[in-house]
mmCIF file of C-alpha atoms and ligand atoms in Angstrom:
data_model
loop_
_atom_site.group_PDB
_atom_site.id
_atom_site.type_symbol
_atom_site.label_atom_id
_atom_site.label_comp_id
_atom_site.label_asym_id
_atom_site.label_seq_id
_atom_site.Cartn_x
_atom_site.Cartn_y
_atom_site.Cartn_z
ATOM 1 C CA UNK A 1 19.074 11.558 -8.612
ATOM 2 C CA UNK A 2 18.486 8.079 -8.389
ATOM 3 C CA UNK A 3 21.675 6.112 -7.485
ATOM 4 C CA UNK A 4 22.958 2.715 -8.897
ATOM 5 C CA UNK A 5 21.748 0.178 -6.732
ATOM 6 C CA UNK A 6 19.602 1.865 -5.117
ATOM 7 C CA UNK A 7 16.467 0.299 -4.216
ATOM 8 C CA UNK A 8 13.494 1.962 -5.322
ATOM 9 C CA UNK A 9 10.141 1.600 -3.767
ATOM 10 C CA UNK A 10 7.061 2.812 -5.004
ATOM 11 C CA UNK A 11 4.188 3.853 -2.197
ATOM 12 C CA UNK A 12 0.177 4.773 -3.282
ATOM 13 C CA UNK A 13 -1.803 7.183 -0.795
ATOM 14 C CA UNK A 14 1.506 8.387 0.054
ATOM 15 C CA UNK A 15 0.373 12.300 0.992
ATOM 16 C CA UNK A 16 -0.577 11.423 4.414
ATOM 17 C CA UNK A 17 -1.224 8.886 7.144
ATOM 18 C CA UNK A 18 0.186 5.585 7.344
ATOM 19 C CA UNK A 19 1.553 5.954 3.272
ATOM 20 C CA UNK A 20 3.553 9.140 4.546
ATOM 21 C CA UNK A 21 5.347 7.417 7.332
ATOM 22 C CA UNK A 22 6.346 4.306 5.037
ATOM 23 C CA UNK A 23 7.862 6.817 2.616
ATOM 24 C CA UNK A 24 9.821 8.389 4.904
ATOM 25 C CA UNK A 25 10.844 5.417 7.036
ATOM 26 C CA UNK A 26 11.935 3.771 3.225
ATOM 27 C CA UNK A 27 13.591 6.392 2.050
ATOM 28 C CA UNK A 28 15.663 7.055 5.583
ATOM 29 C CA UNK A 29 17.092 3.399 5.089
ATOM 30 C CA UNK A 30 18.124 4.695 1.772
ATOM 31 C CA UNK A 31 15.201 3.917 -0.532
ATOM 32 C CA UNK A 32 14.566 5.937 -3.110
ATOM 33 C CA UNK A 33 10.749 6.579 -2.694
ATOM 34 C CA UNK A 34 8.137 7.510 -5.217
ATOM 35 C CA UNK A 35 4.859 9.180 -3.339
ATOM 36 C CA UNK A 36 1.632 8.171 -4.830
ATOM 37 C CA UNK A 37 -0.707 10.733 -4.774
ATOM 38 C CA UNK A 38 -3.990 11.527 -6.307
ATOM 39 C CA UNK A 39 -3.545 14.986 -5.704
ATOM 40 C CA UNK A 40 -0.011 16.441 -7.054
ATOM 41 C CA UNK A 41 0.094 19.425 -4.792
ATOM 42 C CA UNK A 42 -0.332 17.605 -1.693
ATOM 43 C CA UNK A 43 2.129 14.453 -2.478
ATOM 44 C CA UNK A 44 5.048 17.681 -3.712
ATOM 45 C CA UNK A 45 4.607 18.565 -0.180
ATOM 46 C CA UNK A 46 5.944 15.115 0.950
ATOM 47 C CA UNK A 47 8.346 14.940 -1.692
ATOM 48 C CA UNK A 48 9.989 17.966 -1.038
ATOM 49 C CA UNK A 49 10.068 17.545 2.756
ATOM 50 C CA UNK A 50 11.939 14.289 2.120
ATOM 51 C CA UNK A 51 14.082 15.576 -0.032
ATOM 52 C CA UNK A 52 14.744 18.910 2.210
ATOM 53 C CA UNK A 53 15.811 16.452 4.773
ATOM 54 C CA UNK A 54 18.428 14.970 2.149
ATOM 55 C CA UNK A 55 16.501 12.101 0.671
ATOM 56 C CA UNK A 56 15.228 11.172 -2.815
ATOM 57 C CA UNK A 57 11.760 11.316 -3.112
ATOM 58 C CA UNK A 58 9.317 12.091 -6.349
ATOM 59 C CA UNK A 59 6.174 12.408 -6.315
ATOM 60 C CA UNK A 60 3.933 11.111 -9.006
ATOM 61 C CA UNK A 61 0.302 11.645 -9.831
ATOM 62 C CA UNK A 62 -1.617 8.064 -8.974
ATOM 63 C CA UNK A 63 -5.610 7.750 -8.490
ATOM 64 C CA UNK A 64 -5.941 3.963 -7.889
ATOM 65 C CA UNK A 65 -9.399 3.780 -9.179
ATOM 66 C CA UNK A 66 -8.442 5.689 -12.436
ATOM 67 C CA UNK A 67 -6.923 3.247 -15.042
ATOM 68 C CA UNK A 68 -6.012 6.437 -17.017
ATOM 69 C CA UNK A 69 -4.065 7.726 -14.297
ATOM 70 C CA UNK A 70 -2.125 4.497 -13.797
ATOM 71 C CA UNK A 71 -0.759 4.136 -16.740
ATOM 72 C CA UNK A 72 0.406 7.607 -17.021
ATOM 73 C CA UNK A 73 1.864 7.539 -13.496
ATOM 74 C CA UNK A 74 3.486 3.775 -15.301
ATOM 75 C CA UNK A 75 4.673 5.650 -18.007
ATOM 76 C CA UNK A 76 6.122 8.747 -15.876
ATOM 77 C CA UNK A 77 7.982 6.304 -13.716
ATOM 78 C CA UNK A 78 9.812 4.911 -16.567
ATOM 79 C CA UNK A 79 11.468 7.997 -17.538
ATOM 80 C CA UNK A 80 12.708 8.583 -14.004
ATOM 81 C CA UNK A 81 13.264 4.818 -13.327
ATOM 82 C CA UNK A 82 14.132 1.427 -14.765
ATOM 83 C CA UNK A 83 12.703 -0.733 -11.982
ATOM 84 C CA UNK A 84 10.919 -1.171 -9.192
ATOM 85 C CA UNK A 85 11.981 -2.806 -6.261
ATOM 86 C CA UNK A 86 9.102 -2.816 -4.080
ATOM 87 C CA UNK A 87 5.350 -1.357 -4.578
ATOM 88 C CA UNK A 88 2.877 -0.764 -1.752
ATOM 89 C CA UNK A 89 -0.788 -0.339 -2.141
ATOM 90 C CA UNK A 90 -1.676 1.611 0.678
ATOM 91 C CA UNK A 91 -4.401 3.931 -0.440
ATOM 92 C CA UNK A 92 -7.786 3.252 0.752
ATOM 93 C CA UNK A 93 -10.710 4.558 2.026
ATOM 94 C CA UNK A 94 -13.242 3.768 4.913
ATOM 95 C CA UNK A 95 -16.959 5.373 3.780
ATOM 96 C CA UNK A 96 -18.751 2.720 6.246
ATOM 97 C CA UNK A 97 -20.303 5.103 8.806
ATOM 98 C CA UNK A 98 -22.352 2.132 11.305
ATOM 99 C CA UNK A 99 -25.034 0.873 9.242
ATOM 100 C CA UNK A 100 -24.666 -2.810 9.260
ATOM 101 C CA UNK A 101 -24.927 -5.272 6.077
ATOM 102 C CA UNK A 102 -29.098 -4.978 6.092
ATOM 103 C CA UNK A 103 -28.593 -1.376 5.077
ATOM 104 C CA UNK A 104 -25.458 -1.348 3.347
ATOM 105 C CA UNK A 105 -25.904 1.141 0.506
ATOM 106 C CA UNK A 106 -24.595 -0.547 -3.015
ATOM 107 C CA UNK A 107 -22.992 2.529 -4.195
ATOM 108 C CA UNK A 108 -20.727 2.901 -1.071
ATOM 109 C CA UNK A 109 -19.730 -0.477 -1.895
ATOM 110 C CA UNK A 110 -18.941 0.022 -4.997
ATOM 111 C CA UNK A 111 -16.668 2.840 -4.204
ATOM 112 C CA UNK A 112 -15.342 1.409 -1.706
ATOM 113 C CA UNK A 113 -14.109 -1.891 -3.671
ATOM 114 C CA UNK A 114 -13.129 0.084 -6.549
ATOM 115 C CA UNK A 115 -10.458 1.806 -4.239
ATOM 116 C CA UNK A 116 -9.379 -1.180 -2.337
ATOM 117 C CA UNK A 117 -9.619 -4.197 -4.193
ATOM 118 C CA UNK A 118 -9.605 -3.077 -8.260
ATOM 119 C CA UNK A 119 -7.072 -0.314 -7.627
ATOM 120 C CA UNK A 120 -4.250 -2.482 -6.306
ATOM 121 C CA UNK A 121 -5.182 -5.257 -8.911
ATOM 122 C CA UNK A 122 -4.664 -2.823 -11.911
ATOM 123 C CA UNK A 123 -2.276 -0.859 -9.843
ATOM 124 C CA UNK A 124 -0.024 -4.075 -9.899
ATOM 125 C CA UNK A 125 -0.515 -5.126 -13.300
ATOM 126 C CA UNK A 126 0.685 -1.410 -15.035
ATOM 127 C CA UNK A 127 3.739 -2.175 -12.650
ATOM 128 C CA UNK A 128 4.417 -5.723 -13.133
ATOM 129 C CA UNK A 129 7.340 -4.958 -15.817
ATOM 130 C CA UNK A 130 8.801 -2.948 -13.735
ATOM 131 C CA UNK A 131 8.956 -5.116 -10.577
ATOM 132 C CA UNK A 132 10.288 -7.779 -13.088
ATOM 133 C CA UNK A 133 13.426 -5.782 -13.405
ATOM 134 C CA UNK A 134 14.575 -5.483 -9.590
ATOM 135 C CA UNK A 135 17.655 -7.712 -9.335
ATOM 136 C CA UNK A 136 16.924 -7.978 -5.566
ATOM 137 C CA UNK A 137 13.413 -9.959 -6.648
ATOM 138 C CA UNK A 138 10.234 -7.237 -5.947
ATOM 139 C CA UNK A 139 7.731 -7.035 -3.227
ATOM 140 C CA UNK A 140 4.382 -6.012 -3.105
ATOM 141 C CA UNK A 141 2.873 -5.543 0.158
ATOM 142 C CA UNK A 142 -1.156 -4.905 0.030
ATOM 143 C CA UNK A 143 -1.967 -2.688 3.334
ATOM 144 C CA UNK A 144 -5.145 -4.744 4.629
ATOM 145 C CA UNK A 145 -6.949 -4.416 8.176
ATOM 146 C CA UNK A 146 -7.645 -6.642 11.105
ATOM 147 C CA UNK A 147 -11.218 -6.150 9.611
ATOM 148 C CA UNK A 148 -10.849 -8.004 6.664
ATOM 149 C CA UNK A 149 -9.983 -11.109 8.636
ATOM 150 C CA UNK A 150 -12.224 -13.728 8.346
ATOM 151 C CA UNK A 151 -11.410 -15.482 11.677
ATOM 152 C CA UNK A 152 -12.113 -12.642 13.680
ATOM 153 C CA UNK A 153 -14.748 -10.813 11.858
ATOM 154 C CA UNK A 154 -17.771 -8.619 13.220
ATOM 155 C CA UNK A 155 -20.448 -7.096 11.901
ATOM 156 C CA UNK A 156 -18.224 -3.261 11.853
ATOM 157 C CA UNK A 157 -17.833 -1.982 8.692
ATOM 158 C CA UNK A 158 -19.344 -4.387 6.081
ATOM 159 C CA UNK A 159 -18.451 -2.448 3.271
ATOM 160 C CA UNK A 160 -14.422 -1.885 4.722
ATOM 161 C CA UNK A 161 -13.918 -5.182 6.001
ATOM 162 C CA UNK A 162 -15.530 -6.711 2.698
ATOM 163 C CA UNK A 163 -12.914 -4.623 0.401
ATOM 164 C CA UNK A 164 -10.123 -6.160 2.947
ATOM 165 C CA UNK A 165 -10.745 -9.546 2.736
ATOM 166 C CA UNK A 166 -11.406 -8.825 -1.073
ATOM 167 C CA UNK A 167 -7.731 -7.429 -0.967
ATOM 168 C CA UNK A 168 -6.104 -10.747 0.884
ATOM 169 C CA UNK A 169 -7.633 -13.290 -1.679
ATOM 170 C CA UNK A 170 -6.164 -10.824 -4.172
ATOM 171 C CA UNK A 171 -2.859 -10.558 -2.056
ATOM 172 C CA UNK A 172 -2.912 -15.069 -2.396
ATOM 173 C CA UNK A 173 -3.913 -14.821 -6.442
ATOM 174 C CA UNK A 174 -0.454 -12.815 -7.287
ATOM 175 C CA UNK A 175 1.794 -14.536 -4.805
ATOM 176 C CA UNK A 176 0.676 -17.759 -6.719
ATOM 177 C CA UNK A 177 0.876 -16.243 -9.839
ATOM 178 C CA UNK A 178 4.161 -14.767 -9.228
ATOM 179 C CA UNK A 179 5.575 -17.355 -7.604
ATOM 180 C CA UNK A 180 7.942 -18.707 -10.244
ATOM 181 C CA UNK A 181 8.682 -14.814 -10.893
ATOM 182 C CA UNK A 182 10.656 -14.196 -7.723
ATOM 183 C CA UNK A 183 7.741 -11.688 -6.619
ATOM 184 C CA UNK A 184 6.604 -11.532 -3.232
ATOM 185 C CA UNK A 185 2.898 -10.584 -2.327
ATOM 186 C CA UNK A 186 1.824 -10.012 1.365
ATOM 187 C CA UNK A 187 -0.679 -8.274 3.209
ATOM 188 C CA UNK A 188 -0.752 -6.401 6.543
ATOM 189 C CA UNK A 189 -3.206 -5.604 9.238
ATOM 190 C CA UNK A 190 -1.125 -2.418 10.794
ATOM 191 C CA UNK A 191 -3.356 -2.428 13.662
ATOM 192 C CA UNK A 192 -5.456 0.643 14.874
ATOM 193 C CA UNK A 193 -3.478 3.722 13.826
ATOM 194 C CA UNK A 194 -3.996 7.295 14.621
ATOM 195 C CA UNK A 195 -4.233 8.974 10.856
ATOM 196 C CA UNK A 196 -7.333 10.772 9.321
ATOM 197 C CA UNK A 197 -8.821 7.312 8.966
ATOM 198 C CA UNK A 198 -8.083 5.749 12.169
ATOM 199 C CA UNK A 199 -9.177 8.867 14.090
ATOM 200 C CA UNK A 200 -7.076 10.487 16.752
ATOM 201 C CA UNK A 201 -8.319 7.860 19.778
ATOM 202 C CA UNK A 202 -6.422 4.743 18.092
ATOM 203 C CA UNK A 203 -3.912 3.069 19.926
ATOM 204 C CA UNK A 204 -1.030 3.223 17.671
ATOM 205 C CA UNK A 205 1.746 6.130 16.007
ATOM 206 C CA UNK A 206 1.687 5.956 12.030
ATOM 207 C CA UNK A 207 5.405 4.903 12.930
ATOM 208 C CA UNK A 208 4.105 1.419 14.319
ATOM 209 C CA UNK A 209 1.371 1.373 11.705
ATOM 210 C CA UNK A 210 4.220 1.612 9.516
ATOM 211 C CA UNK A 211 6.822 -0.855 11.039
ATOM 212 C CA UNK A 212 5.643 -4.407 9.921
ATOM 213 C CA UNK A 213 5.167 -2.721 6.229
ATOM 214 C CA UNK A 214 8.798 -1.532 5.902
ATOM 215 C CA UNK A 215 10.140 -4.654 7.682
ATOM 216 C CA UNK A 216 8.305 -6.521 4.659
ATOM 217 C CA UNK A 217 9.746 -4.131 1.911
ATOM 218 C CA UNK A 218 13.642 -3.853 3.761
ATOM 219 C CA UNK A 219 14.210 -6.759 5.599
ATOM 220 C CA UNK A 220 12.015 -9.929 5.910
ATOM 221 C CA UNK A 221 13.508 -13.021 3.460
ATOM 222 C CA UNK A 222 12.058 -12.788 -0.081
ATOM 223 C CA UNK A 223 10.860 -16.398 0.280
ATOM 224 C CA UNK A 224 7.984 -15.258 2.559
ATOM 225 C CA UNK A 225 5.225 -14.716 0.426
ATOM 226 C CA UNK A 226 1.372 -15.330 0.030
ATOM 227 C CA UNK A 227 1.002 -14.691 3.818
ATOM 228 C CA UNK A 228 -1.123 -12.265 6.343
ATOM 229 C CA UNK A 229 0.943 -10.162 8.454
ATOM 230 C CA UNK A 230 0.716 -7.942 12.118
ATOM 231 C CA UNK A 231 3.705 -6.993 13.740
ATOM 232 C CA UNK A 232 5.878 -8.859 12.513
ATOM 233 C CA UNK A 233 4.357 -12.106 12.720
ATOM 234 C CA UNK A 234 2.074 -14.188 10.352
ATOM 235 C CA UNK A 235 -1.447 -14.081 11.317
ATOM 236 C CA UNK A 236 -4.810 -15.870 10.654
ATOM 237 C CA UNK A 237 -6.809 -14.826 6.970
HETATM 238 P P1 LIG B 1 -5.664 8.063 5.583
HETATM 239 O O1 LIG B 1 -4.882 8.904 6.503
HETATM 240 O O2 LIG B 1 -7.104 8.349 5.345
HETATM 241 O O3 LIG B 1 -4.889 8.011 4.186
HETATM 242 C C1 LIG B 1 -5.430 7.318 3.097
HETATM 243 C C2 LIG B 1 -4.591 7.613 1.885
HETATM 244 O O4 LIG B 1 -5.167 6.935 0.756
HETATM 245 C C3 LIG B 1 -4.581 9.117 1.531
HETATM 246 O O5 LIG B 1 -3.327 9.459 1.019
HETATM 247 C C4 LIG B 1 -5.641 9.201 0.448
HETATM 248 O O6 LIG B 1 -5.475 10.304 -0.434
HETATM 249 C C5 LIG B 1 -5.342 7.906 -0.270
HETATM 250 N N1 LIG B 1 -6.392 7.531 -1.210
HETATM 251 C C6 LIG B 1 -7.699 7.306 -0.994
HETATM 252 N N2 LIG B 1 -8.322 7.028 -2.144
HETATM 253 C C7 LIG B 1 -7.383 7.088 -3.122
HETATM 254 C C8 LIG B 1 -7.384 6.917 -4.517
HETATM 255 N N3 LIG B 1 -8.517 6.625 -5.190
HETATM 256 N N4 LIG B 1 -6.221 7.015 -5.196
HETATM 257 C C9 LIG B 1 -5.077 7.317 -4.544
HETATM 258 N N5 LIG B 1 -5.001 7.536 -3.228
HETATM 259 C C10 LIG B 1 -6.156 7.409 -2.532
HETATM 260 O O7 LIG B 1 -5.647 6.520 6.046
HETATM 261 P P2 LIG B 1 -4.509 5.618 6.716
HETATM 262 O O8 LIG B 1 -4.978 5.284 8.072
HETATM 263 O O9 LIG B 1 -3.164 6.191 6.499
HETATM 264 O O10 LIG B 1 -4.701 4.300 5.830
HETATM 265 C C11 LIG B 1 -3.709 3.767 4.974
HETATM 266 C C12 LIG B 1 -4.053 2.305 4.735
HETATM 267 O O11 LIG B 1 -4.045 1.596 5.984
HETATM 268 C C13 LIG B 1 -5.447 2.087 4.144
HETATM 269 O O12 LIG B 1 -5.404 1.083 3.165
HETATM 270 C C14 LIG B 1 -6.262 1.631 5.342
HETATM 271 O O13 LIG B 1 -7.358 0.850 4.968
HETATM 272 C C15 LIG B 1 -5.234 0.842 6.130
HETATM 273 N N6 LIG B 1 -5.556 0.698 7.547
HETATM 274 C C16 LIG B 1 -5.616 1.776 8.370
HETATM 275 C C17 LIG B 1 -5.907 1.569 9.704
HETATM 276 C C18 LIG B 1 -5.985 2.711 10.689
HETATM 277 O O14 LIG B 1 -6.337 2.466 11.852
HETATM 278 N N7 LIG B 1 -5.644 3.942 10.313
HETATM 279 C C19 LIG B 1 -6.168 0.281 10.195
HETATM 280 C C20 LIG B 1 -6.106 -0.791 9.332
HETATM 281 C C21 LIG B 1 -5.775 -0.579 8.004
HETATM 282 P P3 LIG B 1 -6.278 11.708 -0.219
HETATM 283 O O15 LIG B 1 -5.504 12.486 0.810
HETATM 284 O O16 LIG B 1 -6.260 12.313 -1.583
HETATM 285 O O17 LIG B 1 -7.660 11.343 0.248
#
């Protein structure tokens, strides 16, 4: 049961990985968390283990590249809540398996931006009325990648660091926009992480991969907004 006051947080590709470990780090500061999931069974497994360990979690049905299962999962949050304090779009997916640019194959790309860039675009526009009723003011907090950085970028993963610098232009569009609105809009680069993604030789827990993502939807001061973040500090785009 979702308490008054209680902040409420809302967290895509929440099933595993770096999304798990935000959900439960939220919800242990007293967040009440909502697991997006694109498949139910697996994000009830996360919901019930948070809420075995004495938390409130629910877990909602959410494919970020399916604009029919948005705005159910918008319309299934609405019974169970009447705002939203804080969304992160954390799904995404890295297909990019070391061809370079020359031999980037167009359909991998296109898969690829439809999960990372149009999925939190229409993700955050089914859940804009909602993040207009937080009293706190909301946050959204786009997960990005040292990849998508233009200053530093390579030639590794074209298609993956494309999508990420894709998703900070569209993390600088809504802080604009929603800059009268009391909305904050940040990205993070969470550093290498070891998840399914990151592979099991990366040099960081999903709890540090996680840190500079809850410290953005707790703790940092509402007023930052429109920037690029890593542990804590404001990086290069
Ligand atoms: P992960 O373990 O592979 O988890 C990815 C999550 O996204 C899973 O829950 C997955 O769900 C979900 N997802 C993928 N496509 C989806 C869709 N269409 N709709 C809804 N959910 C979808 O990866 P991770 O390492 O935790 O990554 C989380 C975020 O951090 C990603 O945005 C990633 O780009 C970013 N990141 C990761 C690293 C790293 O080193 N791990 C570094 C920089 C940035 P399923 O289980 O159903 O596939």
């Amino acid at each position: 049961m979702i308490t008054n006051n209680q902040r409420i947080a809302l967290i895509t590709g929440a099933n595993k990985g770096i999304g798990k470990e935000i959900a439960r780090q939220l919800a242990e500061r007293g967040f009440a968390v909502f697991i997006g999931s694109r498949d139910m069974a697996k994000g009830r497994e996360v919901s019930e283990e948070l809420c075995q360990a004495g938390y409130e979690a629910t877990c909602i049905q959410l494919d970020v590249t399916d604009p029919v299962s948005i705005r159910t999962a918008c319309g299934t949050f609405s019974q169970k809540a009447d705002h939203l304090d804080v969304l992160i779009n954390n799904a995404g997916i890295l297909e990019d398996h070391g061809e370079t640019i020359l031999k980037l194959n167009a359909e991998m790309l296109d898969r690829t931006l439809k999960a990372n860039v149009n999925g939190p675009i229409m993700v955050i526009q089914d859940f804009l009325e909602h993040l207009q009723k937080s009293e706190s003011g909301g946050r959204i907090i786009n997960v990005s990648s040292g990849a998508g950085a233009l200053t530093d970028m390579t030639t590794y993963a074209p298609a993956y660091s494309i999508s990420k610098t894709a998703l900070n232009a569209v993390t600088k569009q809504f802080a604009g926009a929603l800059a009268e609105q009391n909305i904050a809009v940040n990205c993070v680069d969470p550093g290498w992480v070891r998840t399914d993604m990151g592979g099991p030789n990366a040099s960081r827990s999903v709890e540090k991969g996680a840190e500079t993502i809850v410290w953005l939807a707790a703790d940092a001061p509402q007023s930052e907004t429109g920037k690029f973040w890593h542990d804590k500090q404001e990086v290069d785009w």
